[in-house]
Short mmCIF file of C-alpha atoms and ligand atoms in Angstrom, two decimals:
data_model
loop_
_atom_site.label_atom_id
_atom_site.label_comp_id
_atom_site.label_asym_id
_atom_site.label_seq_id
_atom_site.Cartn_x
_atom_site.Cartn_y
_atom_site.Cartn_z
CA MET A 1 0.00 0.00 0.00
CA GLU A 2 1.18 3.51 -0.73
CA GLN A 3 0.72 6.93 0.78
CA LEU A 4 1.35 10.51 -0.33
CA LEU A 5 3.46 12.43 2.15
CA ILE A 6 3.10 16.17 1.84
CA GLU A 7 5.08 18.84 3.62
CA GLY A 8 2.69 21.77 3.36
CA GLY A 9 3.05 25.52 3.24
CA ILE A 10 4.92 26.03 -0.04
CA PRO A 11 3.28 28.44 -2.53
CA LEU A 12 3.14 26.59 -5.87
CA LYS A 13 4.81 28.31 -8.80
CA GLY A 14 5.31 27.49 -12.47
CA GLN A 15 3.38 25.79 -15.24
CA VAL A 16 1.40 22.58 -15.32
CA GLU A 17 -0.03 20.66 -18.31
CA VAL A 18 -3.53 19.23 -18.00
CA SER A 19 -4.04 15.65 -19.25
CA GLY A 20 -6.88 14.28 -21.36
CA ALA A 21 -10.31 14.08 -19.72
CA LYS A 22 -11.05 10.86 -17.84
CA ASN A 23 -14.79 11.20 -18.21
CA ALA A 24 -14.50 11.72 -21.97
CA ALA A 25 -11.89 9.00 -22.50
CA LEU A 26 -13.94 6.30 -20.73
CA PRO A 27 -17.01 6.49 -23.03
CA ILE A 28 -14.90 7.19 -26.12
CA LEU A 29 -12.82 4.03 -25.63
CA ALA A 30 -16.03 2.07 -25.03
CA ALA A 31 -17.62 3.62 -28.14
CA ALA A 32 -14.73 2.29 -30.23
CA ALA A 33 -16.33 -1.13 -29.68
CA LEU A 34 -19.26 0.06 -31.85
CA THR A 35 -17.22 -0.68 -34.98
CA GLN A 36 -15.11 -3.54 -36.25
CA ASP A 37 -12.67 -1.03 -37.76
CA VAL A 38 -9.64 0.42 -36.01
CA CYS A 39 -9.99 3.58 -33.90
CA VAL A 40 -7.00 5.61 -32.77
CA VAL A 41 -7.56 7.87 -29.78
CA ASP A 42 -4.98 10.42 -28.61
CA ASN A 43 -4.55 12.35 -25.36
CA VAL A 44 -5.83 9.42 -23.27
CA PRO A 45 -4.70 9.84 -19.65
CA ASP A 46 -2.62 7.08 -18.04
CA ILE A 47 -4.85 6.50 -15.01
CA LEU A 48 -6.29 3.48 -13.26
CA ASP A 49 -9.88 3.82 -14.56
CA ILE A 50 -8.61 3.88 -18.15
CA ARG A 51 -6.38 0.84 -17.60
CA ILE A 52 -9.39 -1.04 -16.24
CA MET A 53 -11.57 0.06 -19.16
CA MET A 54 -8.88 -1.10 -21.64
CA LYS A 55 -8.74 -4.51 -19.93
CA GLY A 56 -12.53 -4.73 -20.13
CA ILE A 57 -12.53 -3.98 -23.87
CA GLU A 58 -9.70 -6.46 -24.39
CA SER A 59 -11.66 -9.14 -22.53
CA LEU A 60 -14.37 -8.78 -25.20
CA GLY A 61 -11.89 -9.87 -27.88
CA ALA A 62 -10.60 -6.49 -29.09
CA LYS A 63 -6.91 -5.80 -29.68
CA ILE A 64 -5.83 -2.71 -27.81
CA THR A 65 -2.49 -0.95 -27.39
CA TYR A 66 -1.46 2.08 -25.32
CA ASP A 67 1.56 4.17 -26.27
CA ASN A 68 2.22 7.49 -24.58
CA GLY A 69 -1.39 8.67 -24.53
CA ARG A 70 -2.34 7.07 -27.88
CA VAL A 71 -4.75 4.15 -27.72
CA THR A 72 -5.38 1.94 -30.76
CA ILE A 73 -8.46 -0.26 -30.62
CA ASP A 74 -9.17 -2.94 -33.17
CA GLY A 75 -12.69 -4.17 -32.45
CA SER A 76 -12.82 -6.77 -35.24
CA GLY A 77 -12.29 -9.57 -32.73
CA ILE A 78 -15.32 -8.67 -30.60
CA LYS A 79 -17.79 -11.46 -31.31
CA LYS A 80 -20.04 -11.65 -28.28
CA PRO A 81 -21.82 -8.83 -26.47
CA VAL A 82 -21.03 -10.00 -22.95
CA VAL A 83 -18.71 -8.24 -20.50
CA ASP A 84 -17.84 -10.69 -17.76
CA SER A 85 -14.57 -9.14 -16.65
CA GLU A 86 -14.50 -8.77 -12.89
CA TYR A 87 -12.41 -5.65 -13.35
CA MET A 88 -15.38 -3.83 -14.73
CA GLN A 89 -17.30 -3.75 -11.48
CA LYS A 90 -14.58 -1.50 -10.08
CA ILE A 91 -15.41 1.45 -12.30
CA ARG A 92 -18.50 3.48 -13.08
CA GLY A 93 -17.62 3.87 -16.75
CA SER A 94 -18.04 0.11 -17.31
CA TYR A 95 -21.70 0.74 -18.11
CA TYR A 96 -20.63 2.46 -21.30
CA LEU A 97 -19.83 -0.97 -22.73
CA LEU A 98 -23.49 -1.79 -22.30
CA GLY A 99 -24.43 1.05 -24.66
CA ALA A 100 -21.64 0.21 -27.11
CA LEU A 101 -22.49 -3.50 -27.30
CA LEU A 102 -26.24 -2.91 -27.44
CA GLY A 103 -25.62 -0.46 -30.29
CA ARG A 104 -23.45 -2.88 -32.28
CA PHE A 105 -24.97 -6.30 -31.51
CA LYS A 106 -28.54 -5.26 -30.54
CA GLN A 107 -28.06 -7.11 -27.28
CA ALA A 108 -25.68 -6.76 -24.36
CA GLN A 109 -24.81 -8.04 -20.94
CA THR A 110 -22.46 -6.45 -18.44
CA ILE A 111 -21.66 -6.56 -14.78
CA MET A 112 -23.26 -3.82 -12.63
CA PRO A 113 -20.95 -0.80 -12.47
CA GLY A 114 -18.94 0.24 -9.42
CA GLY A 115 -17.23 3.60 -8.99
CA CYS A 116 -16.79 6.04 -6.13
CA ASN A 117 -19.14 5.68 -3.20
CA LEU A 118 -21.16 8.89 -3.44
CA GLY A 119 -24.42 7.44 -2.14
CA THR A 120 -26.92 5.42 -4.17
CA ARG A 121 -26.20 5.74 -7.89
CA PRO A 122 -29.19 4.28 -9.76
CA ILE A 123 -29.14 3.56 -13.51
CA ASP A 124 -32.90 3.74 -14.08
CA GLN A 125 -32.54 6.47 -16.74
CA HIS A 126 -30.16 4.28 -18.79
CA LEU A 127 -32.60 1.38 -18.64
CA LYS A 128 -35.58 3.62 -19.39
CA SER A 129 -33.85 4.84 -22.57
CA PHE A 130 -32.92 1.33 -23.69
CA GLU A 131 -36.51 0.22 -23.18
CA ALA A 132 -37.83 3.22 -25.12
CA LEU A 133 -35.54 2.22 -27.99
CA GLY A 134 -37.07 -1.27 -27.95
CA ALA A 135 -34.66 -3.25 -25.73
CA ARG A 136 -36.17 -5.16 -22.80
CA THR A 137 -33.79 -4.97 -19.83
CA LYS A 138 -33.40 -6.90 -16.60
CA ILE A 139 -30.94 -7.19 -13.73
CA GLU A 140 -30.00 -10.73 -12.71
CA HIS A 141 -27.22 -12.01 -10.43
CA GLY A 142 -25.41 -8.65 -10.55
CA PHE A 143 -25.55 -8.40 -14.34
CA ILE A 144 -27.53 -6.02 -16.51
CA ILE A 145 -29.03 -7.90 -19.45
CA ALA A 146 -30.35 -5.86 -22.35
CA ASN A 147 -32.43 -7.12 -25.25
CA GLU A 148 -31.86 -10.86 -24.97
CA GLU A 149 -34.58 -11.29 -27.60
CA GLN A 150 -32.68 -9.04 -30.05
CA ALA A 151 -35.78 -6.99 -30.77
CA PRO A 152 -35.22 -4.23 -33.34
CA ILE A 153 -33.76 -1.03 -31.91
CA ILE A 154 -35.84 1.83 -33.24
CA GLY A 155 -35.30 5.55 -32.78
CA THR A 156 -37.76 7.40 -30.56
CA SER A 157 -38.23 10.45 -28.39
CA ILE A 158 -36.74 10.15 -24.89
CA TYR A 159 -37.13 12.58 -22.02
CA LEU A 160 -34.54 12.07 -19.27
CA ASP A 161 -35.95 12.79 -15.79
CA ILE A 162 -32.42 13.69 -14.67
CA ALA A 163 -29.81 15.23 -16.97
CA SER A 164 -27.61 12.20 -16.37
CA VAL A 165 -24.19 12.13 -18.03
CA GLY A 166 -24.10 8.33 -18.17
CA ALA A 167 -27.67 7.91 -19.48
CA THR A 168 -27.17 10.59 -22.17
CA ILE A 169 -23.96 8.95 -23.37
CA ASN A 170 -25.39 5.43 -23.38
CA THR A 171 -28.49 6.59 -25.25
CA MET A 172 -26.37 8.33 -27.90
CA MET A 173 -24.32 5.17 -28.45
CA VAL A 174 -27.37 2.95 -28.94
CA ALA A 175 -29.32 5.49 -31.01
CA ALA A 176 -26.36 6.10 -33.33
CA LEU A 177 -26.95 2.66 -34.86
CA ALA A 178 -30.75 2.49 -34.37
CA GLU A 179 -33.32 2.53 -37.15
CA GLY A 180 -34.68 6.05 -37.62
CA LYS A 181 -34.47 9.20 -35.55
CA THR A 182 -34.00 9.63 -31.80
CA VAL A 183 -34.49 12.82 -29.84
CA ILE A 184 -33.07 13.12 -26.30
CA GLU A 185 -34.71 15.85 -24.27
CA ASN A 186 -33.14 17.14 -21.06
CA PRO A 187 -29.76 15.55 -21.84
CA ALA A 188 -26.57 16.21 -19.91
CA LYS A 189 -24.54 19.03 -21.50
CA GLU A 190 -21.14 18.34 -19.93
CA PRO A 191 -18.07 18.83 -22.17
CA HIS A 192 -17.43 15.07 -22.15
CA VAL A 193 -20.94 14.46 -23.54
CA VAL A 194 -20.10 16.78 -26.45
CA ASP A 195 -16.73 15.09 -26.90
CA LEU A 196 -18.37 11.68 -27.19
CA ALA A 197 -20.86 13.04 -29.74
CA ASN A 198 -17.96 14.48 -31.76
CA PHE A 199 -16.17 11.14 -31.61
CA LEU A 200 -19.30 9.27 -32.77
CA ASN A 201 -19.72 11.76 -35.63
CA SER A 202 -16.08 11.13 -36.63
CA MET A 203 -17.08 7.45 -36.83
CA GLY A 204 -19.89 8.34 -39.24
CA ALA A 205 -22.77 8.93 -36.82
CA ASP A 206 -25.28 11.74 -37.38
CA ILE A 207 -25.69 13.50 -34.02
CA LYS A 208 -26.68 17.14 -33.65
CA GLY A 209 -27.29 19.34 -30.63
CA ALA A 210 -24.91 17.77 -28.07
CA GLY A 211 -24.27 20.44 -25.43
CA THR A 212 -27.78 21.93 -25.86
CA ASP A 213 -31.20 21.07 -24.38
CA MET A 214 -32.02 18.62 -27.15
CA ILE A 215 -29.89 16.04 -28.96
CA ARG A 216 -31.12 14.76 -32.34
CA ILE A 217 -29.70 11.54 -33.72
CA LYS A 218 -30.34 10.00 -37.13
CA GLY A 219 -29.44 6.32 -36.95
CA VAL A 220 -26.91 5.04 -39.49
CA SER A 221 -26.35 1.43 -40.57
CA ARG A 222 -22.66 1.25 -39.67
CA LEU A 223 -19.89 3.19 -37.99
CA HIS A 224 -16.29 3.19 -39.17
CA GLY A 225 -12.87 3.67 -37.60
CA CYS A 226 -11.43 7.15 -37.02
CA GLU A 227 -8.65 9.14 -35.35
CA TYR A 228 -9.61 11.40 -32.51
CA SER A 229 -8.05 13.42 -29.69
CA ILE A 230 -9.68 13.70 -26.25
CA ILE A 231 -10.44 17.14 -24.73
CA PRO A 232 -8.47 18.35 -21.69
CA ASP A 233 -9.73 17.32 -18.26
CA GLN A 234 -11.89 20.10 -16.83
CA ILE A 235 -11.68 18.72 -13.29
CA GLU A 236 -7.94 18.12 -13.27
CA ALA A 237 -7.52 21.71 -14.54
CA GLY A 238 -9.84 23.00 -11.82
CA THR A 239 -7.96 21.01 -9.19
CA PHE A 240 -4.66 22.67 -10.18
CA MET A 241 -6.34 26.08 -10.19
CA VAL A 242 -7.43 25.49 -6.60
CA ALA A 243 -3.92 24.18 -5.77
CA ALA A 244 -2.51 27.54 -6.85
CA ALA A 245 -5.12 29.45 -4.84
CA ILE A 246 -4.92 27.39 -1.63
CA THR A 247 -1.13 27.72 -1.45
CA GLY A 248 -1.17 31.43 -2.32
CA GLY A 249 0.91 30.56 -5.38
CA ASP A 250 1.20 31.63 -9.01
CA VAL A 251 0.57 28.87 -11.53
CA VAL A 252 -0.18 28.77 -15.25
CA VAL A 253 -2.52 25.86 -15.90
CA LYS A 254 -1.89 24.93 -19.53
CA ASN A 255 -3.76 22.87 -22.12
CA LEU A 256 -7.28 23.60 -20.92
CA ILE A 257 -10.38 24.99 -22.60
CA PRO A 258 -11.25 28.24 -20.73
CA LYS A 259 -14.93 27.95 -21.76
CA HIS A 260 -15.18 24.66 -19.84
CA MET A 261 -13.73 26.35 -16.78
CA GLU A 262 -16.20 29.27 -16.59
CA ALA A 263 -18.16 28.20 -13.51
CA ILE A 264 -14.97 27.31 -11.62
CA SER A 265 -13.21 30.51 -12.71
CA ALA A 266 -16.22 32.64 -11.71
CA LYS A 267 -16.26 31.20 -8.18
CA LEU A 268 -12.51 31.61 -7.74
CA MET A 269 -12.74 35.25 -8.86
CA GLU A 270 -15.61 35.78 -6.41
CA MET A 271 -13.15 34.64 -3.72
CA ASN A 272 -10.63 37.26 -4.94
CA VAL A 273 -8.34 34.77 -6.69
CA LYS A 274 -6.75 36.45 -9.72
CA LEU A 275 -7.05 34.79 -13.14
CA GLU A 276 -5.50 35.64 -16.49
CA GLU A 277 -6.81 33.69 -19.45
CA THR A 278 -5.28 32.94 -22.84
CA GLU A 279 -6.80 30.70 -25.53
CA ASP A 280 -5.64 27.52 -23.83
CA SER A 281 -4.32 28.43 -20.39
CA ILE A 282 -5.26 30.23 -17.19
CA ARG A 283 -2.76 31.88 -14.86
CA VAL A 284 -3.98 31.66 -11.26
CA TYR A 285 -2.45 33.74 -8.48
CA VAL A 286 -3.26 35.38 -5.17
CA ASP A 287 -2.22 38.93 -4.28
CA GLU A 288 -4.74 39.94 -1.65
CA PRO A 289 -6.75 38.26 1.12
CA LEU A 290 -9.39 35.83 -0.15
CA LYS A 291 -13.10 36.22 0.57
CA PRO A 292 -15.57 33.52 1.63
CA CYS A 293 -18.40 32.62 -0.72
CA ASN A 294 -21.41 30.37 -1.13
CA LEU A 295 -21.58 27.80 -3.87
CA LYS A 296 -23.94 25.17 -5.19
CA THR A 297 -23.09 22.27 -7.47
CA LEU A 298 -25.15 21.96 -10.63
CA TYR A 299 -25.11 20.21 -13.96
CA TYR A 300 -23.02 21.89 -16.68
CA PRO A 301 -22.72 24.82 -17.22
CA GLY A 302 -23.09 25.01 -13.44
CA LEU A 303 -20.31 24.33 -10.95
CA PRO A 304 -19.35 20.64 -11.31
CA THR A 305 -19.98 18.38 -8.35
CA ASP A 306 -16.54 16.92 -9.08
CA MET A 307 -15.01 20.24 -7.93
CA GLN A 308 -17.04 20.51 -4.73
CA PRO A 309 -14.54 18.84 -2.32
CA GLN A 310 -11.58 20.82 -3.71
CA MET A 311 -13.49 24.12 -3.41
CA THR A 312 -14.50 23.23 0.14
CA ALA A 313 -10.85 22.56 1.03
CA LEU A 314 -9.99 26.05 -0.19
CA LEU A 315 -12.86 27.68 1.73
CA THR A 316 -11.67 26.12 5.02
CA LEU A 317 -8.77 28.60 4.95
CA ILE A 318 -10.73 31.73 4.03
CA GLY A 319 -11.83 33.89 7.00
CA GLY A 320 -15.63 34.19 7.41
CA THR A 321 -18.45 31.77 6.68
CA SER A 322 -19.05 29.96 3.40
CA ILE A 323 -21.92 27.64 2.50
CA VAL A 324 -21.51 24.79 0.05
CA THR A 325 -24.63 23.02 -1.25
CA GLU A 326 -24.37 19.68 -3.06
CA THR A 327 -27.26 18.97 -5.43
CA VAL A 328 -25.99 16.08 -7.57
CA TYR A 329 -24.96 13.34 -5.11
CA ILE A 330 -26.66 12.59 -1.82
CA ASP A 331 -23.50 11.60 0.03
CA ARG A 332 -20.59 13.71 -1.12
CA PHE A 333 -19.44 15.15 2.20
CA GLN A 334 -17.81 12.00 3.57
CA TYR A 335 -14.38 13.64 3.23
CA VAL A 336 -15.33 16.39 5.70
CA GLU A 337 -14.39 14.26 8.71
CA GLU A 338 -10.88 13.99 7.26
CA LEU A 339 -10.62 17.79 6.92
CA LEU A 340 -11.78 18.07 10.55
CA LYS A 341 -8.72 16.02 11.55
CA MET A 342 -6.63 18.77 9.98
CA GLY A 343 -8.36 21.48 12.03
CA ALA A 344 -11.06 22.64 9.61
CA ASP A 345 -14.31 24.02 11.03
CA ILE A 346 -17.11 22.49 8.95
CA THR A 347 -20.65 21.50 9.92
CA VAL A 348 -22.63 19.31 7.56
CA GLU A 349 -26.42 19.50 7.60
CA GLY A 350 -28.01 17.33 4.93
CA ASN A 351 -26.69 18.42 1.55
CA THR A 352 -25.12 21.60 2.94
CA ALA A 353 -21.75 22.25 4.51
CA ILE A 354 -21.22 25.36 6.60
CA ILE A 355 -17.56 26.29 6.60
CA LYS A 356 -16.04 28.74 9.05
CA GLY A 357 -12.61 29.72 7.81
CA VAL A 358 -9.67 28.92 10.12
CA PRO A 359 -6.28 30.65 10.02
CA ARG A 360 -4.42 27.38 9.41
CA LEU A 361 -4.77 23.66 8.84
CA LEU A 362 -2.37 21.24 10.50
CA GLY A 363 -0.97 18.15 8.79
CA ALA A 364 -2.51 14.80 9.77
CA ASP A 365 -2.95 11.26 8.45
CA VAL A 366 -6.11 11.25 6.34
CA LYS A 367 -7.93 8.80 4.07
CA ALA A 368 -9.20 9.43 0.55
CA LYS A 369 -12.75 8.08 0.50
CA ASP A 370 -13.35 8.78 -3.18
CA LEU A 371 -11.47 10.30 -6.09
CA ARG A 372 -12.27 14.00 -5.67
CA ALA A 373 -12.23 13.69 -1.87
CA GLY A 374 -8.65 12.44 -2.27
CA ALA A 375 -7.79 15.45 -4.41
CA ALA A 376 -9.25 17.78 -1.77
CA LEU A 377 -7.09 16.19 0.93
CA VAL A 378 -3.96 16.60 -1.20
CA LEU A 379 -4.86 20.29 -1.65
CA ALA A 380 -5.44 20.70 2.09
CA GLY A 381 -2.09 18.99 2.73
CA LEU A 382 -0.30 21.37 0.36
CA ALA A 383 -1.58 24.31 2.40
CA ALA A 384 -1.32 22.79 5.90
CA GLN A 385 1.45 23.33 8.40
CA GLY A 386 3.52 20.19 8.89
CA THR A 387 3.20 16.76 7.33
CA THR A 388 0.04 15.30 5.84
CA GLY A 389 -0.17 11.65 4.92
CA VAL A 390 -2.90 10.81 2.42
CA PHE A 391 -3.89 7.13 2.37
CA HIS A 392 -6.01 5.10 -0.10
CA LEU A 393 -4.23 6.40 -3.18
CA ASP A 394 -6.01 3.92 -5.40
CA TYR A 395 -8.87 6.42 -5.46
CA ILE A 396 -6.65 9.33 -6.51
CA ASP A 397 -4.85 7.20 -9.10
CA ARG A 398 -8.18 6.45 -10.74
CA GLY A 399 -8.44 9.97 -12.07
CA TYR A 400 -5.20 11.98 -11.75
CA GLU A 401 -2.24 11.25 -14.02
CA LYS A 402 1.15 11.58 -12.29
CA ILE A 403 -0.31 13.88 -9.65
CA GLU A 404 2.74 14.01 -7.42
CA GLU A 405 5.13 14.55 -10.33
CA LYS A 406 3.06 17.45 -11.62
CA LEU A 407 2.89 19.01 -8.15
CA GLN A 408 6.62 18.46 -7.56
CA LYS A 409 7.35 20.43 -10.75
CA LEU A 410 5.37 23.31 -9.22
CA GLY A 411 7.64 23.17 -6.17
CA ALA A 412 5.47 21.09 -3.83
CA ASP A 413 7.14 18.86 -1.27
CA ILE A 414 5.15 15.71 -2.00
CA LYS A 415 6.26 12.14 -2.41
CA ARG A 416 4.77 8.70 -2.74
CA VAL A 417 6.06 6.22 -0.18
CA SER A 418 5.19 2.62 0.34
CA PHE A 419 3.15 1.85 3.41
CA ASP A 420 5.96 -0.10 5.12
CA ASN A 421 8.15 2.99 5.14
CA VAL A 422 5.49 5.35 6.33
CA LYS A 423 6.12 5.15 10.08
CA SER A 424 9.77 6.05 9.72
CA GLN A 425 8.93 8.98 7.43
CA LEU A 426 6.24 10.56 9.56
CA ARG A 427 7.17 13.53 11.69
CA VAL A 428 5.25 14.54 14.75
CA VAL A 429 3.20 17.64 13.95
N1 LIG B 1 -28.91 9.26 -11.61
C1 LIG B 1 -30.11 8.60 -11.44
N2 LIG B 1 -30.49 7.68 -12.38
C2 LIG B 1 -29.73 7.38 -13.45
C3 LIG B 1 -28.50 8.06 -13.62
C4 LIG B 1 -28.11 8.99 -12.67
O1 LIG B 1 -30.83 8.82 -10.47
O2 LIG B 1 -30.13 6.54 -14.26
C5 LIG B 1 -28.48 10.25 -10.60
C6 LIG B 1 -27.19 9.81 -9.91
O3 LIG B 1 -27.46 8.98 -8.80
C7 LIG B 1 -26.59 11.14 -9.51
C8 LIG B 1 -27.00 12.05 -10.65
O4 LIG B 1 -28.12 11.44 -11.28
O5 LIG B 1 -27.17 11.59 -8.33
C9 LIG B 1 -25.93 12.31 -11.69
O6 LIG B 1 -25.51 11.10 -12.26
P1 LIG B 1 -24.86 11.03 -13.70
O7 LIG B 1 -25.46 9.89 -14.42
O8 LIG B 1 -24.88 12.37 -14.35
O9 LIG B 1 -23.37 10.68 -13.35
P2 LIG B 1 -22.50 9.45 -13.78
O10 LIG B 1 -22.63 9.22 -15.24
O11 LIG B 1 -22.75 8.31 -12.86
C10 LIG B 1 -20.48 10.97 -14.35
C11 LIG B 1 -19.03 11.00 -13.95
C12 LIG B 1 -18.90 11.44 -12.51
C13 LIG B 1 -19.55 12.81 -12.35
C14 LIG B 1 -21.00 12.79 -12.87
C15 LIG B 1 -21.66 14.16 -12.85
C16 LIG B 1 -18.09 9.25 -15.31
C17 LIG B 1 -17.50 7.90 -15.39
N3 LIG B 1 -18.48 9.67 -14.11
O12 LIG B 1 -21.08 10.01 -13.48
O13 LIG B 1 -17.52 11.55 -12.26
O14 LIG B 1 -19.56 13.19 -11.00
O15 LIG B 1 -21.04 12.28 -14.21
O16 LIG B 1 -20.96 15.06 -13.64
O17 LIG B 1 -18.20 9.97 -16.30
C18 LIG B 1 -15.57 11.68 -10.99
O18 LIG B 1 -14.96 11.84 -12.06
O19 LIG B 1 -15.02 11.81 -9.86
C19 LIG B 1 -16.98 11.31 -11.02
C20 LIG B 1 -17.64 10.86 -9.96
#
């Protein structure tokens, strides 16, 4: 087992490159299984979730290679629409293979998805869409089985009760190869939804309106191979922006799309953090005391729930009271008890956290309980006095490529140590 050891209190300085987006890469790699041609995908981050997804696709019979961010997928060997890889229950994105296989083979079976524990995460909207398209679905022995009877998949009008990222993506994949037209109303508009639509269109699909309130899809009879490059990771970029702010540093976050960052940038500016934008970078620095603020997570273009823990970590060190409201997940404040160990003053009431800024956090041993919670603890550790040890790195490694290397280049004192060596490395704080 490994741990990140952080000696806090160093203002970060320099430039950092954002990797490709995890939540775009996962469905895009799965969507490559919609064709028997070869797809080449660039800017794929080297993270645990992606490695698991690649193993899952391989277990279907595809040939897949990874070389320095470039993934080549040859789906000609995929003959049966069944995902039985145990790996797949570890990640949320595994359900994208359900959409891909149902699209290509008109039937599919996959293990129920896992992912971060953020409370109950139902998939009723995915199943509702599949049913509307003509596929009967059932859940048996931990597997989702779709369209065993291989009924025709026929385009239709679908209204999503929740603007779910996963359900929107899965519906697009199935509808791309359905007979006739599909309309998705109230779809998710996240940048990774648009990226997947662009990828499908590069494969020959006919999808319009991704990123708006209505997606229109004309089914085509086949999809072909293509070359594609994944968008930068909005959440990794946001995490580095907060890293600059929480350490009172001066960092240029490069290779991002400023438009995708608008909600995060707006909140940071409200706190008095200074930002300077170019076409593909944002310089983040602090030159005056920061101000508390209230924030609420929302679907895109609102403030992403995946930035909520990092923003909360920052607010713990800003004098005054801030209120953070979580509207997407019912249980996304589990990390708060770890911040309390570091001296934060946070009270959670239902889906709201009331944060009273403290003058300092003190290093402590803390546990990542999910991916973004882990990122928040790393940020808190970078700002804290003394040594912070962050455990359960498997969560952080799911979504952040070379996190400690990138932070080291910005001047952070952070290192990965194996669990056996931890006791000797820890200092009393
Ligand atoms: N929901 C339902 N029914 C459904 C689908 C979703 O009730 O059929 C609910 C969920 O329980 C949740 C909300 O709707 O409360 C949003 O779920 P959504 O389907 O939009 O999320 P997801 O597809 O499960 C993706 C990302 C998450 C990110 C959310 C929201 C992937 C693999 N995961 O999850 O990423 O938080 O969208 O933007 O793309 C992360 O990267 O740390 C992460 C958790």
